[in-house]
Amino acid sequence: MIIIEQLTKVYDSADRAALDGVDLKIRDGEFVSIVGKSGSGKSTLLHLIGAIEKPTSGKITVDDFDLTTASDNDLSDYRSRKTGFVFQSFHLEPNFTVYDNVRLPLLIAGIPYGEHKERIEKILEKVDLSQKINDKASKLSGGEKQRCAIARALVCDPPLILADEPCGNLDSENSLKIMNLLKSINEEGKGVILITHDKEAARYAERIIELKDGRIINEIS
Amino acid sequence: MRFRELCWFAKKEFSTCPFLYAGLLLLLVFALSAIGMTFETFSRSVEAFYDYVNKIGNNQFVCDLYGLQLDDRELIEDIDFSEVYAVDEGRVQPVLYVGEDRIGEEFIYANLIYPRKGTDIRTYQGEGFNYTNEDDNVVWISDELSETYNLSVGDEIIQKIAKDDSEIKYTVIGLYRPKESDPDIVFALDTYCSNMLEHGEFVPHHLVGTLSESRSYIGVRKTLRDRNVVVRCEYDEVFDFLAIADIVIYILSAVTALFGVWMFNNALGIMIRRRMVYLLKLRMIGSRSGSILKIFCCTTALTIIISFVISRVVVIAFTGYINGLIEKFYQIGIAAKWSIKGFVVTLIACAVVYLFGVLKLRSSIRKANLGQALEGSRA
């Protein structure tokens, strides 16, 4: 369970708060879409849930783990074991192969070497990227890159997937594939928080939260 | 992060940015080689010159001691001279008599010879030169002087001192046949000088010391200068020049080391900036900043170790070449073949480079802001 209380984030360079006293609860295994215009604070909210940034004030607890007071190392462990990130711009290492990109979280989490191959092959099969296992990430198409990023996010089997505009750089065919993949991940019991502009994509979620000027203005279940 | 994972990341790091690490490696090899060569090749120049001087002097190094009276010899007793002897600086013309007859000046020409080892005068009557009668008032005379003044072994020669109207008696203990340029009268110089000093006369002289090791000369010179004894040798200017050159080389070496550290540190800064995106990706997927620091410290340490090994090979090859060249012409080794000093100094330089490198990496990794990086990449 993610509990967000009076969450506020003000950037040093900004003249107003990116998030302004947001209260929100997200159940385990829930698929939530966060929508809103550019600058509404949706990405900031995702970064705060993913412990990439720290809030100015307020509190976020994930399964009783307080992100606002945790140490840097504890937050790293939280990102490694509890969350998987999928970004619009993929954030793959272009010189690494698909196999090595997907392997990175396993190495960081300290998963035994013996399990790596099996886990990677299994997850690449799931995202339909087995044929590209030895290809460099820079050689992949946009859709393949995003599927590789999803495989990387899933390989450590985290309970929560944080997807920030995963279809933002993809055509409609690939967008559909990615959304179906996220849906199937959610159906396996993992929570998914999706940031999107696309109303069609948002409809895959059980709940849609709309943000404007750093505040929640609408919730549709 | 465990060792195996660390090795994997380090290997990936090298294969991803081979030119970046090759640049770091080359930079460090140059700096470490320069330090090594300075300490092993050039800084041994003074010692090489000592060896050269010792070699041409048949393991004897002669220096002049000025400012010492004969009875001041206790001032140099603790110095490891293999031999010390007095030398007159000017022609001394003592007034000598046999009975009431004054000995002519033609016999007193080149009159004072210290009977030291190697003096090639052999007596045919009486005692020969030796060190046991140095302290006695004894004298050796030529057969010509003996015939002219009717002197034989056991007779006396009298020295008259005008200053206090006193007399010093010397006993003839040996007769010899002089060769060309040999004197007709031989005194023990130490005895003669002591007698003159007792009667208020100063005999200008200095002592000559022989060191078996030229390399102890500078130390002896310093010690005796502290005691107001002036020590000189014919190589003084060379030694002084080499001593200054030695200091200059050490300073240059220190500057090279500092420059190397500074350059490597800057290069490391450039490297870490170029790898910042990768570093942030690792942070995003859960790597601790300490683990990332370990990865870059590992690659830095490996770069330094490889640079150290290559620089040692370069230095050893260079010193070998220089040694061969110098030995060919002068039969002395100018460079140390396996210098602990050069090894240790290069090792210390590596440690300093590593230490500053780690500090640079730590500050760069700590400054990395994940949120801003994500916004930047989106933009």
Coordinates of C-alpha atoms in Angstrom, one line a residue:
Chain A
M1 CA 0.0 0.0 0.0
I2 CA 1.3 3.4 -1.0
I3 CA 0.1 6.2 1.3
I4 CA 0.8 9.8 0.2
E5 CA 0.1 12.6 2.7
Q6 CA 0.2 16.3 2.0
L7 CA 3.0 15.8 -0.5
T8 CA 4.6 19.0 -1.7
K9 CA 7.6 19.5 -4.0
V10 CA 9.1 22.9 -4.8
Y11 CA 12.1 23.1 -7.1
D12 CA 14.7 25.7 -6.4
S13 CA 14.4 27.3 -9.8
A14 CA 10.5 27.2 -10.0
D15 CA 8.2 30.1 -8.9
R16 CA 5.4 27.6 -7.8
A17 CA 5.1 24.2 -6.3
A18 CA 5.3 21.2 -8.8
L19 CA 3.2 19.3 -6.3
D20 CA 1.0 21.1 -3.8
G21 CA -0.3 19.1 -0.8
V22 CA -1.2 15.9 -2.6
D23 CA -3.0 13.1 -0.7
L24 CA -3.3 9.7 -2.3
K25 CA -3.6 6.0 -1.5
I26 CA -2.7 3.3 -4.0
R27 CA -3.5 -0.3 -3.1
D28 CA -1.1 -3.2 -3.7
G29 CA -1.4 -4.6 -7.3
E30 CA -3.5 -1.6 -8.5
F31 CA -3.1 -0.2 -12.0
V32 CA -3.3 3.6 -11.7
S33 CA -2.9 6.1 -14.5
I34 CA -1.9 9.7 -13.7
V35 CA -2.9 12.1 -16.4
G36 CA -2.6 15.8 -16.8
K37 CA -1.0 18.5 -18.9
S38 CA 2.7 19.2 -19.1
G39 CA 3.9 20.8 -15.9
S40 CA 0.9 19.4 -13.9
G41 CA 3.3 17.5 -11.6
K42 CA 2.6 14.0 -12.7
S43 CA 6.2 13.0 -13.4
T44 CA 7.3 14.7 -10.2
L45 CA 4.8 12.5 -8.3
L46 CA 6.2 9.4 -10.0
H47 CA 9.8 10.4 -9.2
L48 CA 8.8 10.9 -5.5
I49 CA 7.0 7.5 -5.4
G50 CA 10.1 6.0 -7.0
A51 CA 12.4 7.7 -4.5
I52 CA 14.3 9.4 -7.3
E53 CA 13.7 12.7 -5.7
K54 CA 12.9 13.9 -2.2
P55 CA 9.8 15.9 -1.4
T56 CA 9.9 19.4 0.1
S57 CA 7.3 18.4 2.7
G58 CA 4.7 15.7 3.3
K59 CA 5.1 11.9 3.6
I60 CA 5.2 8.9 1.4
T61 CA 5.1 5.4 2.9
V62 CA 5.3 2.2 0.8
D63 CA 4.3 -0.8 2.8
D64 CA 5.2 1.0 6.0
F65 CA 8.5 2.1 4.7
D66 CA 8.8 5.9 5.0
L67 CA 10.5 7.2 1.9
T68 CA 10.8 10.8 3.3
T69 CA 13.0 9.8 6.2
A70 CA 14.9 6.9 4.7
S71 CA 18.7 7.0 4.2
D72 CA 20.2 7.2 0.7
N73 CA 21.3 3.5 0.8
D74 CA 17.8 2.4 2.0
L75 CA 16.2 4.3 -0.9
S76 CA 18.6 2.7 -3.3
D77 CA 17.6 -0.7 -1.9
Y78 CA 14.0 0.3 -2.3
R79 CA 14.5 1.2 -5.9
S80 CA 16.3 -2.0 -6.5
R81 CA 13.9 -4.4 -4.9
K82 CA 10.5 -2.8 -4.8
T83 CA 10.2 -0.8 -8.0
G84 CA 10.9 -1.1 -11.7
F85 CA 11.2 2.0 -13.8
V86 CA 10.1 2.4 -17.5
F87 CA 10.8 5.7 -19.1
Q88 CA 9.8 7.5 -22.3
S89 CA 13.4 7.8 -23.3
F90 CA 14.2 4.1 -22.3
H91 CA 17.4 4.9 -20.4
L92 CA 19.1 1.8 -21.7
E93 CA 22.9 1.6 -22.0
P94 CA 23.4 1.8 -25.8
N95 CA 26.8 -0.1 -25.9
F96 CA 25.5 -3.0 -23.8
T97 CA 23.7 -5.9 -25.4
V98 CA 20.0 -6.6 -24.5
Y99 CA 21.2 -9.4 -22.2
D100 CA 23.6 -7.1 -20.3
N101 CA 21.0 -4.3 -20.0
V102 CA 18.5 -6.6 -18.5
R103 CA 21.2 -8.1 -16.3
L104 CA 22.2 -4.8 -14.7
P105 CA 19.4 -4.8 -12.0
L106 CA 20.3 -8.5 -11.1
L107 CA 23.9 -7.5 -10.5
I108 CA 23.0 -4.5 -8.5
A109 CA 20.5 -6.4 -6.4
G110 CA 23.1 -9.1 -5.7
I111 CA 21.0 -11.9 -7.3
P112 CA 23.2 -15.1 -7.5
Y113 CA 25.0 -15.5 -10.8
G114 CA 23.5 -18.9 -11.4
E115 CA 20.0 -17.4 -11.7
H116 CA 20.8 -14.7 -14.1
K117 CA 20.6 -16.6 -17.4
E118 CA 17.4 -18.3 -16.6
R119 CA 15.7 -15.1 -15.3
I120 CA 16.8 -13.0 -18.3
E121 CA 15.8 -15.6 -20.9
K122 CA 12.4 -16.0 -19.2
I123 CA 11.7 -12.3 -19.1
L124 CA 12.9 -11.6 -22.6
E125 CA 10.6 -14.4 -23.8
K126 CA 7.8 -12.6 -22.0
V127 CA 8.5 -9.3 -23.8
D128 CA 9.1 -11.1 -27.1
L129 CA 12.8 -10.1 -27.3
S130 CA 14.5 -13.5 -27.2
Q131 CA 15.7 -13.1 -30.8
K132 CA 17.5 -9.9 -29.9
I133 CA 19.3 -11.1 -26.8
N134 CA 22.8 -10.5 -28.1
D135 CA 22.0 -7.3 -30.0
K136 CA 23.3 -4.0 -28.8
A137 CA 20.6 -1.7 -27.4
S138 CA 21.6 1.0 -29.9
K139 CA 20.6 -1.3 -32.7
L140 CA 17.0 -1.9 -31.5
S141 CA 13.9 -0.2 -32.8
G142 CA 11.9 2.1 -30.4
G143 CA 9.4 -0.6 -29.5
E144 CA 12.1 -3.1 -28.9
K145 CA 14.0 -0.6 -26.7
Q146 CA 10.9 -0.1 -24.6
R147 CA 10.3 -3.8 -24.3
C148 CA 13.9 -4.2 -23.3
A149 CA 13.4 -1.4 -20.7
I150 CA 10.3 -3.3 -19.4
A151 CA 12.3 -6.5 -19.2
R152 CA 14.9 -4.7 -17.2
A153 CA 12.2 -3.3 -14.9
L154 CA 10.7 -6.7 -14.3
V155 CA 13.8 -8.9 -14.0
C156 CA 14.1 -8.4 -10.3
D157 CA 10.4 -9.2 -9.8
P158 CA 9.5 -5.9 -8.1
P159 CA 5.9 -5.5 -6.8
L160 CA 5.6 -2.0 -8.4
I161 CA 6.2 -0.8 -11.9
L162 CA 6.5 2.9 -12.5
A163 CA 6.0 3.8 -16.1
D164 CA 6.6 7.4 -17.2
E165 CA 5.1 8.0 -20.7
P166 CA 6.3 4.6 -21.9
C167 CA 4.5 5.1 -25.3
G168 CA 5.6 8.7 -25.7
N169 CA 8.2 7.8 -28.4
L170 CA 6.3 4.9 -30.0
D171 CA 4.0 4.5 -32.9
S172 CA 0.4 3.2 -32.3
E173 CA 1.2 -0.4 -33.0
N174 CA 4.1 -0.5 -30.6
S175 CA 2.1 1.6 -28.0
L176 CA -0.6 -1.1 -28.1
K177 CA 2.0 -3.8 -27.5
I178 CA 3.5 -2.0 -24.6
M179 CA 0.2 -1.2 -23.0
N180 CA -0.9 -4.8 -23.3
L181 CA 2.3 -5.9 -21.8
L182 CA 1.8 -3.5 -18.8
K183 CA -1.8 -4.8 -18.5
S184 CA -0.6 -8.4 -18.4
I185 CA 2.1 -7.5 -15.8
N186 CA -0.7 -6.0 -13.7
E187 CA -2.8 -9.1 -14.1
E188 CA 0.1 -11.1 -12.6
G189 CA -0.4 -9.1 -9.4
K190 CA 2.1 -6.3 -9.8
G191 CA 1.1 -2.7 -9.2
V192 CA 1.5 -0.3 -12.1
I193 CA 1.6 3.5 -12.0
L194 CA 1.4 4.9 -15.4
I195 CA 2.0 8.5 -16.3
T196 CA 0.5 9.4 -19.7
H197 CA -1.0 12.1 -21.9
D198 CA -2.8 9.5 -23.9
K199 CA -6.4 9.0 -22.8
E200 CA -6.6 5.7 -24.6
A201 CA -3.6 4.4 -22.7
A202 CA -4.9 5.8 -19.4
R203 CA -8.1 3.6 -19.9
Y204 CA -6.0 0.4 -19.3
A205 CA -5.9 1.4 -15.6
E206 CA -8.4 0.6 -12.9
R207 CA -8.2 4.2 -11.6
I208 CA -7.4 7.5 -13.4
I209 CA -6.1 10.4 -11.4
E210 CA -6.0 13.8 -13.0
L211 CA -3.5 16.4 -11.9
K212 CA -3.5 20.1 -12.5
D213 CA -1.0 22.6 -11.2
G214 CA 0.3 20.1 -8.7
R215 CA -3.1 19.2 -7.2
I216 CA -5.4 16.2 -7.8
I217 CA -8.5 17.6 -9.5
N218 CA -10.3 14.4 -10.5
E219 CA -10.3 10.7 -9.8
I220 CA -12.1 8.2 -12.0
S221 CA -12.4 4.5 -11.0
Chain B
M1 CA 28.6 -5.1 -4.2
R2 CA 30.6 -8.3 -4.3
F3 CA 33.9 -8.8 -6.0
R4 CA 32.5 -10.7 -8.9
E5 CA 29.9 -8.1 -9.8
L6 CA 32.6 -5.4 -9.3
C7 CA 34.8 -7.2 -11.9
W8 CA 31.9 -7.4 -14.3
F9 CA 31.2 -3.7 -14.1
A10 CA 34.9 -2.8 -14.3
K11 CA 35.3 -5.0 -17.4
K12 CA 32.2 -3.4 -19.0
E13 CA 33.6 0.0 -18.1
F14 CA 36.9 -0.7 -19.9
S15 CA 35.2 -2.1 -23.0
T16 CA 32.6 0.7 -23.2
C17 CA 35.2 3.5 -23.0
P18 CA 38.5 2.0 -24.2
F19 CA 39.9 5.3 -25.5
L20 CA 39.1 7.2 -22.4
Y21 CA 40.9 4.8 -20.2
A22 CA 43.8 4.5 -22.6
G23 CA 44.2 8.2 -22.4
L24 CA 44.2 8.1 -18.6
L25 CA 46.7 5.2 -18.8
L26 CA 49.0 7.0 -21.1
L27 CA 48.9 10.2 -19.1
L28 CA 49.8 8.3 -15.9
V29 CA 52.5 6.2 -17.6
F30 CA 54.2 9.5 -18.7
A31 CA 54.0 11.0 -15.3
L32 CA 55.2 7.9 -13.4
S33 CA 58.0 7.2 -15.9
A34 CA 59.2 10.8 -15.5
I35 CA 59.2 10.4 -11.7
G36 CA 60.9 7.0 -11.9
M37 CA 63.6 8.1 -14.3
T38 CA 64.3 11.2 -12.2
F39 CA 64.8 9.1 -9.1
E40 CA 66.6 6.2 -10.6
T41 CA 68.7 7.8 -13.4
F42 CA 69.3 11.4 -12.8
S43 CA 69.3 11.7 -9.0
R44 CA 72.2 9.2 -8.9
S45 CA 74.5 11.6 -10.8
V46 CA 76.3 12.7 -7.6
E47 CA 76.9 9.1 -6.5
A48 CA 78.1 8.2 -10.0
F49 CA 80.6 11.1 -9.9
Y50 CA 81.8 9.8 -6.5
D51 CA 82.3 6.4 -8.1
Y52 CA 84.2 8.0 -10.9
V53 CA 86.5 10.0 -8.6
N54 CA 87.1 6.9 -6.4
K55 CA 87.9 5.0 -9.5
I56 CA 90.5 7.4 -10.9
G57 CA 92.0 7.9 -7.4
N58 CA 92.5 4.1 -6.9
N59 CA 90.1 4.2 -4.0
Q60 CA 91.8 7.2 -2.4
F61 CA 90.3 10.6 -2.1
V62 CA 92.7 13.4 -1.1
C63 CA 91.5 16.6 0.5
D64 CA 93.3 19.6 2.0
L65 CA 92.6 20.6 5.6
Y66 CA 93.2 24.3 6.2
G67 CA 93.1 26.1 9.6
L68 CA 94.5 23.3 11.7
Q69 CA 97.6 23.6 13.8
L70 CA 99.5 20.4 14.3
D71 CA 98.5 20.3 18.0
D72 CA 94.9 20.7 16.9
R73 CA 94.7 17.2 15.5
E74 CA 92.2 16.0 18.0
L75 CA 89.7 18.0 16.0
I76 CA 89.9 15.4 13.2
E77 CA 90.6 12.3 15.3
D78 CA 87.0 11.1 14.9
I79 CA 87.1 11.4 11.1
D80 CA 87.8 8.2 9.2
F81 CA 90.9 9.4 7.4
S82 CA 93.1 6.5 6.3
E83 CA 96.1 9.0 6.4
V84 CA 96.8 12.6 7.5
Y85 CA 100.0 14.3 6.8
A86 CA 101.3 17.9 7.0
V87 CA 102.6 19.8 3.9
D88 CA 104.4 23.1 4.1
E89 CA 102.9 25.8 2.0
G90 CA 106.0 28.0 1.5
R91 CA 109.8 27.6 1.5
V92 CA 111.0 27.5 5.0
Q93 CA 114.6 28.5 5.6
P94 CA 115.6 27.5 9.1
V95 CA 118.9 28.8 10.4
L96 CA 121.0 25.7 11.0
Y97 CA 124.4 25.2 12.6
V98 CA 126.9 22.5 13.0
G99 CA 128.8 23.6 16.1
E100 CA 129.6 27.2 15.3
D101 CA 129.4 26.7 11.5
R102 CA 126.3 27.9 9.8
I103 CA 125.1 25.5 7.1
G104 CA 125.0 27.1 3.7
E105 CA 121.7 27.9 2.1
E106 CA 122.5 25.7 -0.9
F107 CA 122.0 22.7 1.4
I108 CA 118.8 23.9 2.8
Y109 CA 117.0 24.2 -0.5
A110 CA 113.8 22.2 -0.5
N111 CA 114.6 21.5 3.1
L112 CA 111.5 20.2 4.6
I113 CA 110.2 16.8 3.7
Y114 CA 107.9 14.8 5.8
P115 CA 109.2 11.2 5.8
R116 CA 105.9 9.6 4.9
K117 CA 105.1 6.4 3.2
G118 CA 106.5 6.1 -0.3
T119 CA 109.3 8.6 0.2
D120 CA 112.0 7.3 -2.1
I121 CA 115.1 8.0 0.0
R122 CA 117.1 5.1 1.3
T123 CA 119.7 5.5 4.1
Y124 CA 122.9 3.7 3.8
Q125 CA 123.9 4.4 7.3
G126 CA 121.8 4.7 10.5
E127 CA 118.1 4.5 10.8
G128 CA 115.7 4.8 7.9
F129 CA 112.5 6.8 7.7
N130 CA 109.7 5.4 9.9
Y131 CA 106.9 6.7 11.9
T132 CA 108.3 5.7 15.3
N133 CA 110.7 8.6 15.5
E134 CA 108.3 11.3 14.3
D135 CA 108.1 12.8 17.7
D136 CA 111.9 12.9 18.3
N137 CA 114.2 15.8 17.3
V138 CA 115.9 13.7 14.6
V139 CA 117.2 14.5 11.1
W140 CA 118.5 12.7 8.1
I141 CA 121.3 14.2 6.0
S142 CA 122.8 13.6 2.5
D143 CA 126.3 12.2 2.2
E144 CA 127.5 15.5 0.6
L145 CA 126.3 17.5 3.7
S146 CA 127.9 14.8 5.8
E147 CA 131.3 15.3 4.0
T148 CA 131.2 19.1 3.9
Y149 CA 130.5 19.5 7.6
N150 CA 132.0 16.3 8.8
L151 CA 128.8 15.0 10.2
S152 CA 128.0 11.4 11.0
V153 CA 125.2 9.5 12.7
G154 CA 124.8 10.6 16.3
D155 CA 126.1 14.2 15.7
E156 CA 123.8 17.2 16.2
I157 CA 122.5 20.0 14.0
I158 CA 121.4 23.1 15.9
Q159 CA 118.6 25.3 14.8
K160 CA 118.8 28.9 16.1
I161 CA 115.7 30.9 16.6
A162 CA 116.2 34.6 16.5
K163 CA 112.9 35.6 18.0
D164 CA 113.6 34.2 21.5
D165 CA 117.4 33.6 21.0
S166 CA 116.9 29.9 21.7
E167 CA 118.2 26.7 20.1
I168 CA 116.7 23.4 19.1
K169 CA 119.0 20.4 18.7
Y170 CA 118.4 17.7 16.1
T171 CA 120.3 14.4 16.1
V172 CA 121.5 12.9 12.9
I173 CA 120.1 9.4 12.8
G174 CA 120.6 8.5 9.1
L175 CA 122.8 9.2 6.0
Y176 CA 121.5 8.8 2.5
R177 CA 122.6 9.4 -1.1
P178 CA 120.2 11.9 -2.7
K179 CA 119.0 11.6 -6.2
E180 CA 118.5 14.7 -8.4
S181 CA 116.1 17.2 -6.7
D182 CA 116.2 15.4 -3.4
P183 CA 116.9 17.6 -0.4
D184 CA 120.1 17.5 1.7
I185 CA 118.3 17.7 5.0
V186 CA 115.2 15.9 5.9
F187 CA 113.2 16.8 9.1
A188 CA 110.1 15.2 10.4
L189 CA 107.8 18.1 9.5
D190 CA 105.4 17.5 12.4
T191 CA 108.3 17.7 14.9
Y192 CA 109.8 20.8 13.2
C193 CA 106.4 22.6 13.2
S194 CA 105.8 21.7 16.8
N195 CA 109.1 23.0 17.9
M196 CA 108.6 26.3 16.0
L197 CA 105.2 26.7 17.6
E198 CA 106.7 26.2 21.0
H199 CA 109.1 29.0 20.3
G200 CA 106.3 31.4 19.1
E201 CA 107.0 30.9 15.4
F202 CA 104.2 29.9 13.1
V203 CA 105.0 27.7 10.2
P204 CA 102.5 28.0 7.4
H205 CA 101.3 24.5 6.6
H206 CA 98.2 22.5 6.1
L207 CA 97.3 18.9 6.6
V208 CA 96.3 16.5 3.8
G209 CA 93.8 13.8 4.6
T210 CA 93.1 10.7 2.6
L211 CA 89.6 9.2 2.6
S212 CA 89.1 5.7 1.3
E213 CA 85.6 6.6 0.1
S214 CA 85.0 9.8 -1.9
R215 CA 81.3 9.6 -1.1
S216 CA 82.1 10.5 2.6
Y217 CA 83.9 13.6 1.5
I218 CA 80.8 15.9 1.6
G219 CA 79.9 14.7 5.1
V220 CA 83.5 15.2 6.3
R221 CA 83.6 18.6 4.7
K222 CA 80.4 19.7 6.5
T223 CA 81.5 18.3 9.8
L224 CA 84.9 20.0 9.7
R225 CA 83.5 23.3 8.5
D226 CA 81.3 23.3 11.6
R227 CA 84.6 23.1 13.5
N228 CA 86.1 26.0 11.5
V229 CA 88.4 23.8 9.5
V230 CA 88.4 24.6 5.8
V231 CA 88.4 21.5 3.7
R232 CA 89.1 21.6 0.0
C233 CA 89.5 19.3 -2.9
E234 CA 89.9 19.7 -6.6
Y235 CA 86.3 18.5 -7.3
D236 CA 84.6 21.0 -5.0
E237 CA 83.0 22.9 -7.8
V238 CA 81.7 19.8 -9.4
F239 CA 80.3 18.5 -6.1
D240 CA 78.6 21.8 -5.4
F241 CA 77.1 21.9 -8.9
L242 CA 75.9 18.3 -8.6
A243 CA 74.4 18.9 -5.2
I244 CA 72.4 21.9 -6.6
A245 CA 71.5 19.9 -9.7
D246 CA 70.3 17.1 -7.4
I247 CA 68.0 19.4 -5.5
V248 CA 66.7 20.9 -8.7
I249 CA 66.0 17.4 -10.0
Y250 CA 64.1 16.5 -6.8
I251 CA 62.1 19.7 -7.1
L252 CA 61.4 18.9 -10.8
S253 CA 60.3 15.4 -9.8
A254 CA 58.0 16.8 -7.2
V255 CA 56.5 19.3 -9.7
T256 CA 56.1 16.5 -12.2
A257 CA 54.4 14.3 -9.6
L258 CA 52.0 17.1 -8.7
F259 CA 51.4 18.0 -12.3
G260 CA 50.7 14.3 -13.0
V261 CA 48.2 14.1 -10.1
W262 CA 46.5 17.3 -11.2
M263 CA 46.3 16.2 -14.9
F264 CA 45.0 12.7 -13.9
N265 CA 42.5 14.2 -11.6
N266 CA 41.2 16.5 -14.3
A267 CA 41.1 13.7 -16.8
L268 CA 39.2 11.6 -14.2
G269 CA 36.7 14.5 -13.8
I270 CA 36.2 14.6 -17.6
M271 CA 35.7 10.8 -17.6
I272 CA 33.2 10.8 -14.8
R273 CA 31.2 13.7 -16.5
R274 CA 31.1 11.6 -19.7
R275 CA 29.9 8.6 -17.7
M276 CA 27.4 10.6 -15.7
V277 CA 24.4 9.4 -17.7
Y278 CA 25.4 5.8 -17.2
L279 CA 26.1 6.5 -13.5
L280 CA 22.6 7.9 -13.1
K281 CA 21.0 4.9 -14.9
L282 CA 22.7 2.7 -12.3
R283 CA 21.4 4.9 -9.5
M284 CA 17.8 4.7 -11.0
I285 CA 17.8 1.0 -11.1
G286 CA 18.9 0.8 -7.5
S287 CA 22.6 1.0 -7.2
R288 CA 24.0 2.6 -4.1
S289 CA 26.3 5.6 -4.6
G290 CA 28.9 3.6 -2.6
S291 CA 28.7 0.7 -5.1
I292 CA 29.1 3.1 -8.1
L293 CA 32.1 4.7 -6.3
K294 CA 33.5 1.2 -5.9
I295 CA 33.1 0.5 -9.7
F296 CA 34.9 3.7 -10.7
C297 CA 37.5 3.3 -7.9
C298 CA 38.1 -0.2 -9.2
T299 CA 38.7 0.9 -12.8
T300 CA 40.8 3.8 -11.5
A301 CA 42.9 1.5 -9.4
L302 CA 43.4 -0.9 -12.3
T303 CA 44.4 1.9 -14.5
I304 CA 46.9 3.1 -11.9
I305 CA 48.3 -0.5 -11.4
I306 CA 48.7 -1.1 -15.1
S307 CA 50.3 2.4 -15.5
F308 CA 52.7 1.6 -12.6
V309 CA 53.8 -1.7 -14.2
I310 CA 54.3 -0.1 -17.7
S311 CA 56.2 2.8 -16.2
R312 CA 58.5 0.4 -14.3
V313 CA 59.2 -1.4 -17.5
V314 CA 59.9 1.9 -19.2
V315 CA 62.2 3.1 -16.4
I316 CA 64.1 -0.2 -16.2
A317 CA 64.6 -0.2 -19.9
F318 CA 65.7 3.4 -20.0
T319 CA 68.1 3.1 -17.0
G320 CA 69.5 -0.1 -18.6
Y321 CA 70.2 1.8 -21.8
I322 CA 71.8 4.8 -20.0
N323 CA 73.9 2.5 -17.8
G324 CA 75.1 0.6 -20.8
L325 CA 76.1 3.8 -22.5
I326 CA 77.9 5.4 -19.6
E327 CA 79.6 2.1 -18.6
K328 CA 80.9 1.8 -22.1
F329 CA 82.8 5.1 -21.9
Y330 CA 83.5 5.6 -18.2
Q331 CA 83.1 2.1 -16.7
I332 CA 80.7 3.4 -14.0
G333 CA 77.0 2.9 -13.5
I334 CA 75.1 6.2 -13.5
A335 CA 71.7 4.7 -12.8
A336 CA 70.5 2.3 -10.2
K337 CA 69.4 -0.9 -11.9
W338 CA 66.8 -1.9 -9.2
S339 CA 66.3 1.2 -7.1
I340 CA 64.1 0.8 -4.0
K341 CA 63.9 4.6 -3.8
G342 CA 62.5 4.9 -7.3
F343 CA 60.1 2.1 -6.7
V344 CA 58.8 3.5 -3.4
V345 CA 58.5 7.1 -4.7
T346 CA 56.6 5.9 -7.8
L347 CA 54.4 3.8 -5.5
I348 CA 53.7 6.8 -3.3
A349 CA 52.9 8.9 -6.4
C350 CA 50.4 6.1 -7.3
A351 CA 48.8 6.2 -3.9
V352 CA 48.5 10.0 -4.0
V353 CA 47.0 9.8 -7.5
Y354 CA 44.5 7.2 -6.3
L355 CA 43.6 9.1 -3.2
F356 CA 42.9 12.3 -5.1
G357 CA 41.1 10.3 -7.7
V358 CA 38.8 8.7 -5.2
L359 CA 38.0 12.1 -3.6
K360 CA 37.2 13.5 -7.1
L361 CA 35.0 10.5 -7.9
R362 CA 33.2 10.7 -4.6
S363 CA 32.4 14.4 -4.9
S364 CA 31.2 13.9 -8.6
I365 CA 29.0 10.9 -7.7
R366 CA 27.5 12.7 -4.7
K367 CA 26.7 15.7 -6.9
A368 CA 24.8 13.6 -9.3
N369 CA 21.1 14.6 -9.1
L370 CA 18.8 11.9 -10.3
G371 CA 15.7 14.0 -10.7
Q372 CA 17.4 16.8 -12.6
A373 CA 19.1 14.2 -14.8
L374 CA 15.7 12.7 -15.7
E375 CA 14.2 16.1 -16.5
G376 CA 17.3 16.9 -18.6
S377 CA 17.0 13.7 -20.6
R378 CA 13.3 14.3 -21.2
A379 CA 14.1 17.7 -22.4

